[in-house]
Amino acid sequence: MPPLLEGLRILVLEDEFLIAMDVEQLCRDHGASDVVIARALAEIDEQKVVGEFDAAIVDLMLGGTSTLDFAARLRQWGLPFVFASGYSDPDEIKGSFPGIRLVTKPYSGTDLVEALAAACGRAPV
């Protein structure tokens, strides 16, 4: 069986440097071909997101700024993503983003990889 994230180009929105580095390595260890970290929404060129990435891991807050509007655009564009956050109201996420997984911090690498793979149609939910 190929790695769950084989060949995927993944955008990681995470403002905590060490967590971002761990997530990057985790994705690469599971076959991702490219992993780009954005520590702030201003670092993202939204015009290129769909063409450059296959999936995203989204922290709910980046430096005190909510990512919910950006996540709504990801959903409009049809880009698979999961939320990975310690700041969360699971009911709010379920209500606003039905079907989008919330992996709460602290999370295991396995949980995060399996959630992202499932979002990409590569693993059971």
Short mmCIF file of C-alpha atoms in Angstrom, two decimals:
data_model
loop_
_atom_site.label_atom_id
_atom_site.label_comp_id
_atom_site.label_asym_id
_atom_site.label_seq_id
_atom_site.Cartn_x
_atom_site.Cartn_y
_atom_site.Cartn_z
CA MET A 1 0.00 0.00 0.00
CA PRO A 2 1.46 3.42 -0.94
CA PRO A 3 1.92 6.07 1.77
CA LEU A 4 -1.35 7.84 2.59
CA LEU A 5 -0.18 11.24 1.40
CA GLU A 6 1.87 10.04 -1.57
CA GLY A 7 2.46 12.76 -4.12
CA LEU A 8 0.27 15.37 -2.44
CA ARG A 9 1.21 19.04 -2.30
CA ILE A 10 0.09 20.26 1.11
CA LEU A 11 -0.41 23.76 2.46
CA VAL A 12 0.01 23.96 6.24
CA LEU A 13 -1.38 26.99 8.05
CA GLU A 14 0.30 26.93 11.46
CA ASP A 15 1.79 29.83 13.42
CA GLU A 16 3.68 27.77 16.01
CA PHE A 17 7.11 27.17 14.50
CA LEU A 18 7.89 23.80 16.14
CA ILE A 19 4.45 22.40 15.42
CA ALA A 20 4.74 23.55 11.80
CA MET A 21 8.11 21.81 11.43
CA ASP A 22 6.73 18.61 12.96
CA VAL A 23 3.69 18.67 10.65
CA GLU A 24 5.91 19.26 7.63
CA GLN A 25 8.10 16.28 8.50
CA LEU A 26 5.06 14.14 9.29
CA CYS A 27 3.54 14.88 5.87
CA ARG A 28 6.83 14.15 4.10
CA ASP A 29 7.23 10.90 6.05
CA HIS A 30 3.82 9.85 4.72
CA GLY A 31 4.68 10.58 1.11
CA ALA A 32 3.79 14.23 0.51
CA SER A 33 5.76 15.57 -2.43
CA ASP A 34 5.70 19.18 -1.25
CA VAL A 35 4.77 20.88 2.00
CA VAL A 36 4.52 24.67 2.29
CA ILE A 37 4.06 26.35 5.65
CA ALA A 38 2.26 29.66 6.06
CA ARG A 39 2.47 31.24 9.50
CA ALA A 40 0.07 34.07 8.56
CA LEU A 41 -2.73 34.48 6.04
CA ALA A 42 -0.78 37.34 4.44
CA GLU A 43 1.83 34.79 3.32
CA ILE A 44 -0.67 33.02 1.06
CA ASP A 45 -1.27 34.01 -2.55
CA GLU A 46 -4.90 32.95 -2.81
CA GLN A 47 -4.78 33.13 -6.61
CA LYS A 48 -2.35 30.20 -6.62
CA VAL A 49 -3.74 27.98 -3.86
CA VAL A 50 -5.90 25.72 -6.04
CA GLY A 51 -3.25 25.22 -8.70
CA GLU A 52 -0.34 24.69 -6.31
CA PHE A 53 -1.86 22.52 -3.57
CA ASP A 54 -3.87 19.32 -3.34
CA ALA A 55 -4.88 19.69 0.32
CA ALA A 56 -4.46 21.86 3.41
CA ILE A 57 -4.09 21.60 7.15
CA VAL A 58 -5.61 24.69 8.76
CA ASP A 59 -5.09 26.02 12.28
CA LEU A 60 -8.18 27.97 13.35
CA MET A 61 -6.14 30.93 14.60
CA LEU A 62 -2.93 32.32 13.11
CA GLY A 63 -1.36 34.95 15.30
CA GLY A 64 -4.74 35.93 16.72
CA THR A 65 -6.44 36.03 13.30
CA SER A 66 -9.27 33.64 12.49
CA THR A 67 -8.82 31.42 9.44
CA LEU A 68 -12.52 30.58 9.09
CA ASP A 69 -13.09 32.89 6.10
CA PHE A 70 -10.08 31.38 4.33
CA ALA A 71 -11.34 27.88 5.14
CA ALA A 72 -14.70 28.80 3.62
CA ARG A 73 -12.90 29.78 0.42
CA LEU A 74 -10.98 26.48 0.43
CA ARG A 75 -14.32 24.70 0.58
CA GLN A 76 -15.70 26.84 -2.29
CA TRP A 77 -12.64 25.97 -4.38
CA GLY A 78 -13.08 22.27 -3.63
CA LEU A 79 -9.67 21.93 -1.96
CA PRO A 80 -9.71 19.17 0.69
CA PHE A 81 -8.64 20.30 4.14
CA VAL A 82 -8.79 19.54 7.84
CA PHE A 83 -8.68 21.81 10.83
CA ALA A 84 -5.89 21.16 13.35
CA SER A 85 -6.21 23.43 16.34
CA GLY A 86 -6.15 23.81 20.08
CA TYR A 87 -8.61 26.72 19.89
CA SER A 88 -11.83 25.13 18.96
CA ASP A 89 -15.52 24.86 19.48
CA PRO A 90 -16.33 21.51 17.85
CA ASP A 91 -20.03 22.38 17.58
CA GLU A 92 -19.26 25.65 15.75
CA ILE A 93 -16.99 23.82 13.30
CA LYS A 94 -19.53 21.04 12.72
CA GLY A 95 -22.27 23.62 12.15
CA SER A 96 -20.27 25.87 9.83
CA PHE A 97 -18.16 23.20 8.14
CA PRO A 98 -20.12 19.94 8.02
CA GLY A 99 -17.98 17.02 6.96
CA ILE A 100 -14.68 18.81 7.68
CA ARG A 101 -12.63 17.06 10.33
CA LEU A 102 -11.31 18.92 13.36
CA VAL A 103 -8.19 17.31 14.81
CA THR A 104 -7.66 18.86 18.22
CA LYS A 105 -4.26 19.68 19.68
CA PRO A 106 -2.46 17.93 21.09
CA TYR A 107 -3.06 15.36 18.37
CA SER A 108 -1.21 12.27 17.28
CA GLY A 109 0.53 12.26 13.93
CA THR A 110 -1.52 9.25 12.93
CA ASP A 111 -4.80 11.07 13.62
CA LEU A 112 -3.73 14.07 11.55
CA VAL A 113 -2.45 12.05 8.60
CA GLU A 114 -5.50 9.79 8.53
CA ALA A 115 -7.86 12.78 8.73
CA LEU A 116 -6.12 14.52 5.83
CA ALA A 117 -5.97 11.32 3.79
CA ALA A 118 -9.70 10.79 4.39
CA ALA A 119 -10.42 14.37 3.28
CA CYS A 120 -8.57 13.52 0.05
CA GLY A 121 -10.54 10.31 -0.40
CA ARG A 122 -7.59 8.08 0.44
CA ALA A 123 -8.61 6.50 3.72
CA PRO A 124 -11.70 5.65 5.72
CA VAL A 125 -13.06 8.43 7.93
#
